[in-house]
Short mmCIF file of C-alpha atoms in Angstrom, two decimals:
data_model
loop_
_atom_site.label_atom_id
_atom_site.label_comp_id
_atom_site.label_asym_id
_atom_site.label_seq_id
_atom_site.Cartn_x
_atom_site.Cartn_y
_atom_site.Cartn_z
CA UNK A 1 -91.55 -26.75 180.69
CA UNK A 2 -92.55 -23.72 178.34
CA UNK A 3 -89.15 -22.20 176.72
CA UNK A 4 -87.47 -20.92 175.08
CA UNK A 5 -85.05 -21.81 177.53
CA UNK A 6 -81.08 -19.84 178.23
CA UNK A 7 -82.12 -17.23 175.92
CA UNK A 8 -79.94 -14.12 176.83
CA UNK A 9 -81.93 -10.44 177.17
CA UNK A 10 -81.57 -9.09 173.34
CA UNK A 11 -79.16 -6.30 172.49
CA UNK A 12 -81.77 -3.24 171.50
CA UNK A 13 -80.42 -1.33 168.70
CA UNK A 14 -78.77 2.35 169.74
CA UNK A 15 -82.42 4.14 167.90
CA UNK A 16 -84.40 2.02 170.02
CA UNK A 17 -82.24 3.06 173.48
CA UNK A 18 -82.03 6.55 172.61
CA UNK A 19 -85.91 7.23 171.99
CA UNK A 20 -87.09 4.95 174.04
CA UNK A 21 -84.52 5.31 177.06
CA UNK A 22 -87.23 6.21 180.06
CA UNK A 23 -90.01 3.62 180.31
CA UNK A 24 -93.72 4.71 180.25
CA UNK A 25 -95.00 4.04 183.86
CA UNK A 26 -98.53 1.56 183.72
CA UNK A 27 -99.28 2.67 187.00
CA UNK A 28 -99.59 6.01 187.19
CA UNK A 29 -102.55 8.95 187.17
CA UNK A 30 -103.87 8.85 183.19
CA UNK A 31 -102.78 12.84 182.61
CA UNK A 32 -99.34 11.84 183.98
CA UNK A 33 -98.95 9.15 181.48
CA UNK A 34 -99.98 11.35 178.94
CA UNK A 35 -97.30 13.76 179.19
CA UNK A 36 -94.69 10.63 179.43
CA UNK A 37 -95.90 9.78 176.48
CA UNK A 38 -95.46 12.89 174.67
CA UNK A 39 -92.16 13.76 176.04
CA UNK A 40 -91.15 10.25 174.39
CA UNK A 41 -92.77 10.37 171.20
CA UNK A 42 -92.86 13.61 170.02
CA UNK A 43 -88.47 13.83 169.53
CA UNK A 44 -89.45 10.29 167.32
CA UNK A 45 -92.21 11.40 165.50
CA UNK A 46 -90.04 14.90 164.53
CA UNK A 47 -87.43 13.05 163.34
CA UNK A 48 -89.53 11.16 161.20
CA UNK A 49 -91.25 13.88 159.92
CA UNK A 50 -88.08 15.55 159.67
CA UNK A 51 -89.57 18.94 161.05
CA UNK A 52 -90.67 19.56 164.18
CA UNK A 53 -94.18 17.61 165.20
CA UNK A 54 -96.73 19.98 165.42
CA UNK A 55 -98.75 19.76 168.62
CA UNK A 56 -102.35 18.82 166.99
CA UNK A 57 -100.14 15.86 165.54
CA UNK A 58 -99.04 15.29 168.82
CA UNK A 59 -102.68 15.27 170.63
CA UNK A 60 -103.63 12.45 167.96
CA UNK A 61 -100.60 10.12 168.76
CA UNK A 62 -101.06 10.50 172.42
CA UNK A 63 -104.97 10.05 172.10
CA UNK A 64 -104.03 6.49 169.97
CA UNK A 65 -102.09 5.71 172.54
CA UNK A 66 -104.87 5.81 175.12
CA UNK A 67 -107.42 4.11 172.57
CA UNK A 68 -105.14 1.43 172.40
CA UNK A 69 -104.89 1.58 176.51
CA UNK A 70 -108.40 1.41 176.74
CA UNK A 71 -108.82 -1.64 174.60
CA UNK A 72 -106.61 -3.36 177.42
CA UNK A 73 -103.14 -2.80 175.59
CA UNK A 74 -100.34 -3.09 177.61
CA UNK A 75 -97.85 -0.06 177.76
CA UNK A 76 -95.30 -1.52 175.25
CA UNK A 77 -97.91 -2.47 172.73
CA UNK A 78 -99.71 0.52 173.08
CA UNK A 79 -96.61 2.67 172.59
CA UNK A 80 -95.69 0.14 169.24
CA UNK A 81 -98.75 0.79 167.63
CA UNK A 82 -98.45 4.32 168.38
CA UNK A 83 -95.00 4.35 166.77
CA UNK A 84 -96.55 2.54 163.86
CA UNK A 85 -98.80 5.31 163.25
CA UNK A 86 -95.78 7.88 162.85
CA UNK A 87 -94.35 5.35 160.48
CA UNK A 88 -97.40 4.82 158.42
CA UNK A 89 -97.94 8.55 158.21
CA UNK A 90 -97.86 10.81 155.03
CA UNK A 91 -95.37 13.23 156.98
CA UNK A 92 -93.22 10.02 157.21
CA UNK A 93 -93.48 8.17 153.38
CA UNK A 94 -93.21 11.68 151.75
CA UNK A 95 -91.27 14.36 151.22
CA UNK A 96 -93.70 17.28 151.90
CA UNK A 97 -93.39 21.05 151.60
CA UNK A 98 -95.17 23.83 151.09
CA UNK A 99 -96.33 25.03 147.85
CA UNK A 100 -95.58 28.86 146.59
CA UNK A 101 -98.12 31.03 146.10
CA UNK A 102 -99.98 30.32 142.68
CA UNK A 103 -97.22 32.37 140.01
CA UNK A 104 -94.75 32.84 142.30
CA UNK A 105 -91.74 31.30 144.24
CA UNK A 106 -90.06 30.93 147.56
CA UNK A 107 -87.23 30.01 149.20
CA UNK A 108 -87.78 27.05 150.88
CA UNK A 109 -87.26 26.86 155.01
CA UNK A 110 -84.64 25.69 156.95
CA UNK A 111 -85.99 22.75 158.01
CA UNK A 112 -87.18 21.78 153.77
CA UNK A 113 -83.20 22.31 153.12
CA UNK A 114 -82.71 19.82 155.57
CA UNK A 115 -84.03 17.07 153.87
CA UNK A 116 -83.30 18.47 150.60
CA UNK A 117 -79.55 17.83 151.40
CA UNK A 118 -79.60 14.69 153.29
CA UNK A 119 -82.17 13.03 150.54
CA UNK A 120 -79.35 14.54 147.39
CA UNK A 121 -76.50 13.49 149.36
CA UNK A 122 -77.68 10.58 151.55
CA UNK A 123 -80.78 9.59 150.18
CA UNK A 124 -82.23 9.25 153.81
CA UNK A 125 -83.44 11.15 156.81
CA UNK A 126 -81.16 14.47 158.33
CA UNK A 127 -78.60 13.34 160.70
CA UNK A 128 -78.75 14.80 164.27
CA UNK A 129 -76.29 17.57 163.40
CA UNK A 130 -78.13 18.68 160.34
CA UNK A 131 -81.39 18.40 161.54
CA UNK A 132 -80.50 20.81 164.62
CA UNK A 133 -78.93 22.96 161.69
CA UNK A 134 -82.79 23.27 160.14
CA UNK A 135 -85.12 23.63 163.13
CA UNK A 136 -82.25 26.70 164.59
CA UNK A 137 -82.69 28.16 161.40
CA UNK A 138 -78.70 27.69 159.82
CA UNK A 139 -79.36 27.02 156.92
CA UNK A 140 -79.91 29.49 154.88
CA UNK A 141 -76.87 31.50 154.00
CA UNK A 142 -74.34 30.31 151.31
CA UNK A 143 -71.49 29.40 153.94
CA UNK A 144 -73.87 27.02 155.87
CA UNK A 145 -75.09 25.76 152.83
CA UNK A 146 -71.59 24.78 151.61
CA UNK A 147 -70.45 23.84 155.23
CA UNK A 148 -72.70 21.06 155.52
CA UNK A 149 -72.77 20.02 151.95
CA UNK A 150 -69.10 19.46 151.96
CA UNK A 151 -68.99 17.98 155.46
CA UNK A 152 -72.09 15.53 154.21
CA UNK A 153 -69.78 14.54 150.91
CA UNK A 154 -67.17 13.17 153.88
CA UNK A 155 -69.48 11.19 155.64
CA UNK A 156 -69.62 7.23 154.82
CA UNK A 157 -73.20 7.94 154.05
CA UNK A 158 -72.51 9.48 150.65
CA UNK A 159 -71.93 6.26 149.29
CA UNK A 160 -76.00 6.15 148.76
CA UNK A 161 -75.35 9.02 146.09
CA UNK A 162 -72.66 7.41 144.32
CA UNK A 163 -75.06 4.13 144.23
CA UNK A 164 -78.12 5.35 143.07
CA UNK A 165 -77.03 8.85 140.87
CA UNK A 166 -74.47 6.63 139.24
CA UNK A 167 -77.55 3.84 138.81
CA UNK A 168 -79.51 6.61 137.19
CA UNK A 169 -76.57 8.66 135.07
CA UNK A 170 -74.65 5.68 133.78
CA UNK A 171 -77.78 3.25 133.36
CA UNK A 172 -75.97 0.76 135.95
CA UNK A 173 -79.21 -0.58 136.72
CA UNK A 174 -80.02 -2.08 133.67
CA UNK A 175 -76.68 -4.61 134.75
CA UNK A 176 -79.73 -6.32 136.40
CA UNK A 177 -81.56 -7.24 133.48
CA UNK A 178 -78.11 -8.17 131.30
CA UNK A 179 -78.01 -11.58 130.30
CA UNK A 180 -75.43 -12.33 127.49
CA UNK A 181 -75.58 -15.41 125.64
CA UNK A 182 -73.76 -18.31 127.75
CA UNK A 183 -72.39 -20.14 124.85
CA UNK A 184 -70.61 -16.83 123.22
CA UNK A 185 -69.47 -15.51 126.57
CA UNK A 186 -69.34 -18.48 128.92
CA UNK A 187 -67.38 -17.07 131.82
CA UNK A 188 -69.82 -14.08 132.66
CA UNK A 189 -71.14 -15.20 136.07
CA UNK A 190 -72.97 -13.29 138.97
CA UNK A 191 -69.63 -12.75 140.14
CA UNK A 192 -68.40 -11.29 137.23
CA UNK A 193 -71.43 -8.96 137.14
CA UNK A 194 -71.16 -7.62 140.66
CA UNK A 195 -67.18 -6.68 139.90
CA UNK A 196 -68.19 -5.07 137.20
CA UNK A 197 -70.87 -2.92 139.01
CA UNK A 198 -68.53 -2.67 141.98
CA UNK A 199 -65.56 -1.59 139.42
CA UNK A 200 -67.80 1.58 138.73
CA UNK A 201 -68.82 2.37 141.69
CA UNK A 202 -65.39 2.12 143.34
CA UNK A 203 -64.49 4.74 140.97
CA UNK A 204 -67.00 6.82 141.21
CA UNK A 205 -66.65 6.68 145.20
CA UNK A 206 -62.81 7.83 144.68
CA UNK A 207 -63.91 10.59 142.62
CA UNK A 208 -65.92 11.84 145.57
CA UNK A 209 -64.00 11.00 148.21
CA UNK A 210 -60.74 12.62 146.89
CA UNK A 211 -62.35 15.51 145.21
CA UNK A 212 -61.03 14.56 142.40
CA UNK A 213 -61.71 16.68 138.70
CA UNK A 214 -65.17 14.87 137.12
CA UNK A 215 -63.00 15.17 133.72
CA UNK A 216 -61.37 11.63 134.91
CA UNK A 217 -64.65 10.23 133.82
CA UNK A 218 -63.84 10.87 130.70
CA UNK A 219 -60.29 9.48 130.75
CA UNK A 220 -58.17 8.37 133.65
CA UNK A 221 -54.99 6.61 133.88
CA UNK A 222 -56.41 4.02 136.70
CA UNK A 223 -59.67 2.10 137.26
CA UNK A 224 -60.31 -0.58 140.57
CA UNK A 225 -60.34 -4.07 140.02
CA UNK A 226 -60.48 -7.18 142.24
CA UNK A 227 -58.97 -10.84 140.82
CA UNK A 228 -61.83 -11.30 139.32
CA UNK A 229 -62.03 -8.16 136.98
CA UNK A 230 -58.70 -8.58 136.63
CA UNK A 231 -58.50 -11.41 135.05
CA UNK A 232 -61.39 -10.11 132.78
CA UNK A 233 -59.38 -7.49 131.50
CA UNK A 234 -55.73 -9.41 131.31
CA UNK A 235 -54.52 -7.50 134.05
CA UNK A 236 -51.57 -9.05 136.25
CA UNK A 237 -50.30 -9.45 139.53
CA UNK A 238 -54.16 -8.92 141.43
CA UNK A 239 -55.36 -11.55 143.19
CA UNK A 240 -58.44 -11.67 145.77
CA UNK A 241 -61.77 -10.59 146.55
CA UNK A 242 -60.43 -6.50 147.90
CA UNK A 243 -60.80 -4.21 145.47
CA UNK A 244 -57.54 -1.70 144.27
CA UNK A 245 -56.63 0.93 142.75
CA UNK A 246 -54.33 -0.16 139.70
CA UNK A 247 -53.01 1.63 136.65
CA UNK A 248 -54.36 0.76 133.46
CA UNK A 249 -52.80 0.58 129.66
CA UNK A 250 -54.20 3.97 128.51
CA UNK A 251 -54.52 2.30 124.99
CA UNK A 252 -56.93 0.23 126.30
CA UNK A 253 -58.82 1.46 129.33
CA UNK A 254 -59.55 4.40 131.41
CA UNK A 255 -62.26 6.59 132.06
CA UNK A 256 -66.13 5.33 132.08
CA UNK A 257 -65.86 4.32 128.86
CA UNK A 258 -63.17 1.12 129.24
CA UNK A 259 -65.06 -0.30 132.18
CA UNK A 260 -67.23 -3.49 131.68
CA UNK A 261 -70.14 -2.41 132.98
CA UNK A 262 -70.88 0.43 131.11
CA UNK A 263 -69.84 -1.80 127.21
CA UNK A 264 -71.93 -4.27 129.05
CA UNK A 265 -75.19 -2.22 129.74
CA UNK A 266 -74.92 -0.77 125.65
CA UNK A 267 -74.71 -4.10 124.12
CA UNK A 268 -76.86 -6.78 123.14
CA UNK A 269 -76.63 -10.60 124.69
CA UNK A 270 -75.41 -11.77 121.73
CA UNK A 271 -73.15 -9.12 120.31
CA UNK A 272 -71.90 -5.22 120.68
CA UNK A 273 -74.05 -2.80 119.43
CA UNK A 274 -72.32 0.44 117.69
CA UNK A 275 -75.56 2.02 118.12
CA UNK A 276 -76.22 1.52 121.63
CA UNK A 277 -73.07 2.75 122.69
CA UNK A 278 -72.88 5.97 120.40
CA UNK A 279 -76.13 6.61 121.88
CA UNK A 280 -74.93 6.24 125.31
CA UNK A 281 -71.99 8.47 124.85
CA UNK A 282 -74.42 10.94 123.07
CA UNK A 283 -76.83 10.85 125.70
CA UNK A 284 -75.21 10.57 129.30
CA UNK A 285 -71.71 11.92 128.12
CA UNK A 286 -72.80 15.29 125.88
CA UNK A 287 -76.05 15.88 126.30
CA UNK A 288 -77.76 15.32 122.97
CA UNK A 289 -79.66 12.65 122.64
CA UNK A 290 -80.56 11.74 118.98
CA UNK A 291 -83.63 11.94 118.08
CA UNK A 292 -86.03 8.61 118.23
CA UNK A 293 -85.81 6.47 115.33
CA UNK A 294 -88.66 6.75 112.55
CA UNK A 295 -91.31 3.79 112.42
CA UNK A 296 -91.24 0.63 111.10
CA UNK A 297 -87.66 0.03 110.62
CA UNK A 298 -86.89 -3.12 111.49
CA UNK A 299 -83.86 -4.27 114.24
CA UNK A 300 -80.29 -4.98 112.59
CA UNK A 301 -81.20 -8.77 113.26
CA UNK A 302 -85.08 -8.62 111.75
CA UNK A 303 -83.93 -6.62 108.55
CA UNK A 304 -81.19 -9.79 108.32
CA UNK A 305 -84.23 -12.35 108.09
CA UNK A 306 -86.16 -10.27 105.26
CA UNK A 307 -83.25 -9.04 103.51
CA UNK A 308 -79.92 -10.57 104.56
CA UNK A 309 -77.08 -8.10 104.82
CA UNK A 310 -73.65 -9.58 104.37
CA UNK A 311 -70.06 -9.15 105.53
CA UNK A 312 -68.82 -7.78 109.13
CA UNK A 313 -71.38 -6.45 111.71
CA UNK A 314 -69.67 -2.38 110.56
CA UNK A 315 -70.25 -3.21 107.26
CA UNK A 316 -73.91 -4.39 107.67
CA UNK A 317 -74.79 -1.53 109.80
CA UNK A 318 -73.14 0.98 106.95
CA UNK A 319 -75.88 -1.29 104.41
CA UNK A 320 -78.59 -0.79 106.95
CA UNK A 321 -78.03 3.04 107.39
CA UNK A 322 -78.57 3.62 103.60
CA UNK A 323 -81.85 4.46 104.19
CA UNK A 324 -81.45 8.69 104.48
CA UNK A 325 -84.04 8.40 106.94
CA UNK A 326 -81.69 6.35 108.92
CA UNK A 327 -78.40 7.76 107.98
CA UNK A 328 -78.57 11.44 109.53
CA UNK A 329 -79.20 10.38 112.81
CA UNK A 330 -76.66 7.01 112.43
CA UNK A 331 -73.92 9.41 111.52
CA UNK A 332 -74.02 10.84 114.66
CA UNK A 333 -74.06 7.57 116.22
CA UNK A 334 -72.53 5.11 114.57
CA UNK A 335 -68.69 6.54 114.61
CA UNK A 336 -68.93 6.93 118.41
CA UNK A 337 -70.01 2.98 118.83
CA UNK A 338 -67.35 1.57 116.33
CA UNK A 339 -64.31 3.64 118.47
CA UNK A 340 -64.97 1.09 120.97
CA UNK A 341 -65.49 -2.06 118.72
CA UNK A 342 -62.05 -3.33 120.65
CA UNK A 343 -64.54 -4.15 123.52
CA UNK A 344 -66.69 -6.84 123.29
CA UNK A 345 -70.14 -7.77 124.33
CA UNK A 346 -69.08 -8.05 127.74
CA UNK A 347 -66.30 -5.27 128.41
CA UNK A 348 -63.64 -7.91 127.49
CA UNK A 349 -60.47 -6.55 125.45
CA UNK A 350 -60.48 -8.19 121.41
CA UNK A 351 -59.04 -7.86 118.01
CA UNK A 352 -61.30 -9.77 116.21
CA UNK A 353 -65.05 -10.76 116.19
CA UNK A 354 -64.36 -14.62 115.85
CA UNK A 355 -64.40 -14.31 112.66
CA UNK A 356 -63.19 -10.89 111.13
CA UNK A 357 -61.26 -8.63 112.34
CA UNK A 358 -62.44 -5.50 114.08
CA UNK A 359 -62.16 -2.40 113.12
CA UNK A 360 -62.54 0.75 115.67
CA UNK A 361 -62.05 3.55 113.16
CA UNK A 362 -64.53 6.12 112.64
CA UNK A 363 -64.89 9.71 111.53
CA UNK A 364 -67.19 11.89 113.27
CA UNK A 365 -69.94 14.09 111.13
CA UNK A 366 -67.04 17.26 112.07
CA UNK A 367 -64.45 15.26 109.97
CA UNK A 368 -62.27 14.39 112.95
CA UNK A 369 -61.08 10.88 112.91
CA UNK A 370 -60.02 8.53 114.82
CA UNK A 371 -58.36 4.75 114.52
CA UNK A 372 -59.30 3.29 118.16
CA UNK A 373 -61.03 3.65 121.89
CA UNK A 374 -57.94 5.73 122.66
CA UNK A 375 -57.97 8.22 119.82
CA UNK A 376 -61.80 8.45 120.35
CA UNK A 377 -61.38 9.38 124.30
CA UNK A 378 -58.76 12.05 123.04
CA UNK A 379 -61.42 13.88 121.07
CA UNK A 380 -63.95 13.46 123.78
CA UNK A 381 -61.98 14.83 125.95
CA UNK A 382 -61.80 18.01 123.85
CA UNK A 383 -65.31 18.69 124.33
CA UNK A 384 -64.94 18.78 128.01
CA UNK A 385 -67.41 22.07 128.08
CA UNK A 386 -70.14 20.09 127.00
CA UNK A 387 -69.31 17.02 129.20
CA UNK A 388 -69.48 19.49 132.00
CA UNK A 389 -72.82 21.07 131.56
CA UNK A 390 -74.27 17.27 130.79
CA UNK A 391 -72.75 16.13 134.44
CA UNK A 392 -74.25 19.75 135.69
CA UNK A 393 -77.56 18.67 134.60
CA UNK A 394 -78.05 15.09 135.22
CA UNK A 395 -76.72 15.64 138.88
CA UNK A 396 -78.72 19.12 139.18
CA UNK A 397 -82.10 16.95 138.15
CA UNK A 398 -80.80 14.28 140.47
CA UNK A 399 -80.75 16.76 143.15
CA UNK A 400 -84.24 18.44 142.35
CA UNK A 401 -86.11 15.66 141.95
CA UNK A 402 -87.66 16.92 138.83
CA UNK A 403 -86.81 17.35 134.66
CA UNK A 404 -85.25 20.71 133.94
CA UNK A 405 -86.55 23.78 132.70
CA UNK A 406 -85.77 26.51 130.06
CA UNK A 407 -85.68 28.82 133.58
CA UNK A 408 -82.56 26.45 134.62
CA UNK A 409 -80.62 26.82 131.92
CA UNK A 410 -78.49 29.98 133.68
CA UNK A 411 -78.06 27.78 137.01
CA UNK A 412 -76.47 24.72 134.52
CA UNK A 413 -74.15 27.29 133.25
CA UNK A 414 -73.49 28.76 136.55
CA UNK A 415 -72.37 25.58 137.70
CA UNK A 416 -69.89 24.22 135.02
CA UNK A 417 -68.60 28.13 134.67
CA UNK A 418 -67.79 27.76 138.43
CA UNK A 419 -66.52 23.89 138.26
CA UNK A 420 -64.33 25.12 135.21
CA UNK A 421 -62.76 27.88 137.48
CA UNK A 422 -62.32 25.91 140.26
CA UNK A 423 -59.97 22.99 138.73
CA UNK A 424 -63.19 20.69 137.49
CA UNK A 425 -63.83 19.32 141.19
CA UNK A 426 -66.37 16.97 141.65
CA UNK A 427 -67.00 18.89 145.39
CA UNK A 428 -67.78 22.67 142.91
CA UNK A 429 -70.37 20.83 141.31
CA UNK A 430 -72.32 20.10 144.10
CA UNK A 431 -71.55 23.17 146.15
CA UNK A 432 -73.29 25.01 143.62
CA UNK A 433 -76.22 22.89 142.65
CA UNK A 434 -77.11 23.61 146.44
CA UNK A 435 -76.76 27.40 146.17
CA UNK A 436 -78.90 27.32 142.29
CA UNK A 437 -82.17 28.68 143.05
CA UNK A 438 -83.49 25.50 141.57
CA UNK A 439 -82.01 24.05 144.66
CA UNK A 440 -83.15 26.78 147.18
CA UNK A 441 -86.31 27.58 146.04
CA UNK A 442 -89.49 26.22 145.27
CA UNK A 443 -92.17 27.12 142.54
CA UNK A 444 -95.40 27.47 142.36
CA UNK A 445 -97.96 23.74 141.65
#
């Protein structure tokens, strides 16, 4: 007996069905066949390409198809390695357009927007509705343009942008490479890890969903936690794997800068790191990156070998930043990374090191001050402008695939003027990044 034996006909997946609904005939005239064959492939091959298929592509598919015929191929296998060519093609893997004239811009076609939105948005092909917008040529104006952009921001699909802009903005990736030290922080487990990415994300997905105003990044009176997190942060009355919305202390969390993943990702396995996290705020928060350290000064924990520094971790780094080379850029730092001192290595709530007490007071090079996490937020929150135009820009070079420009500066401001205006909705922010010209247009190689 050859088997397999009592195996049931397999379920083809709905793609498969709808593109490949009406068999190729094997015994039919060769022209005949032909045309079968391009009435089947060519609605595949221009959704791959994402464009219509132009016929010379066509004439090549169909003509690998007969190749493959010739060789003694039957249908099926002949038609599979003819679909493997449209997967395998350069119109497929990349994302191709035409390039302006040399000097000059365009406005990118219908069909380019297509794909612009659904890769910003979806990070994946146009969906049947939006790739019928492109090839009839509706999108163009500014109401189709926001039409679809705010009916993509609905669709389940638009979790891909919270996954992998948040992965980029916040540095959630680097969660991957994290590996505190087991003895000082022995309950951090995979587990915890994914709740703490999930925590994030969760958040960021509500913010979407809900249209809510991007300033709750800053501070908000609620996070999403499973029993897991939960117990992480001391938080009662959660229990189970489902994630929920809860309220949180306001003293102690709220906002992107009380969740565990994000102390996690700007600290070191051992302990926090002031610096990290000042430069984190600096960076992904306000825009203004400090600028890169000079050379040949040596790590907190080297400088300790050759010269031991003494005392609490602040009051080493304040010894260590006596250098003037160090200190001007430090001072910008520094403050921002000891508000949040209450958290430790691992997002976890403390009032002490272990050994000394901790102390999240700073005072920031304007001479505001502040004596904790949620005196610090209070201040950031007062330079919501700037927070604004950083969000505008990270998500605008999200969206564009490229760094920005000096030329971009008047879309950026465009697009936080018009967020401001419009009650700081996360939904304004990305209804105008796809009517910048950055977004619309294309310049020249």
């Amino acid at each position: 007996m050859i088997g397999p034996v009592g195996v049931m006909p397999e379920e083809l997946p709905e793609a498969h069905k709808r593109f490949f609904s009406k068999p190729i005939e094997a015994k039919i005239d060769r022209d005949t066949q032909r045309q079968q064959v391009r009435d089947l492939v060519r609605p595949l091959a221009s959704r791959a390409f994402r464009r219509r298929a132009t016929d010379a592509e066509m004439d090549g598919l169909v003509a690998l198809f007969d190749f493959a015929r010739e060789k003694g191929e039957t249908v099926e296998r002949s038609m599979q390695i003819t679909t493997s060519a449209i997967l395998v093609s350069p119109s497929f893997l990349f994302r191709i357009e035409k390039d302006a004239p040399s000097g000059k811009t365009r406005t990118v076609s219908d069909v380019e927007m297509a794909s612009r939105l659904s890769y910003f948005l979806w990070s994946s092909l146009p969906d049947d509705e939006l790739f019928r917008a492109g090839v009839k040529g509706e999108l163009h104006t500014d109401k189709q343009l926001i039409e679809q952009a705010l009916r993509m921001l609905k669709d389940p699909k638009s979790k891909a942008l919270v996954e992998n802009f948040a992965g980029q903005w916040l540095q959630l990736r680097n969660l991957d490479t994290f590996f505190p030290d087991k003895e000082r922080f022995p309950d951090y487990d995979d587990a915890l890890k994914s709740a703490m990415r999930r925590e994030t994300e969760e958040f960021f997905s509500y913010l979407v969903r809900e249209d809510r105003s991007v300033l709750e990044f800053l501070d908000a009176d609620y996070t999403f936690v499973n029993e897991r997190l939960a117990k992480h942060y001391g938080l009662q009355g959660v229990s189970g794997e489902e994630f929920r919305r809860v309220s949180v202390d306001p003293a102690q969390r709220g906002g992107l800068l009380g969740q565990a993943s994000i102390l996690s990702v700007t600290s070191n396995p051992t302990r926090t790191s002031p610096v990290k996290r000042g430069k984190w705020i600096l960076e992904n928060l306000f825009a203004s990156p400090p600028p890169p350290p000079p050379p040949n000064v040596p790590e907190l924990a080297v400088e300790n070998k050759e010269k031991p520094l003494t005392g609490t971790l602040r009051q080493q780094m304040e010894q260590h930043r006596s250098d003037p080379s160090c200190a001007a850029c430090h001072q910008l730092m520094d403050p921002l990374g000891f508000g949040l001192e209450n958290y430790n290595a691992v997002g976890a709530w403390r009032t002490d090191d272990g050994l000394h007490p901790v102390d999240p007071s700073g005072e920031l090079p304007d001479g505001r001050s502040f004596k904790g996490p949620a005196e610090l937020k209070t201040i950031l929150k007062g330079r919501e402008e700037e927070f604004r135009r950083c969000f505008a820009e990270k998500m605008l070079t999200y969206a564009i695939g490229r760094g920005l420009e000096h030329y971009d500066a008047c879309a950026v401001q465009r697009i936080s003027r018009e967020c401001a205006e419009n009650g700081n909705r996360f939904s304004v922010i990305v209804t105008e990044i796809v009517l910048s010209p950055a977004f619309r247009q294309r310049e020249s190689p």
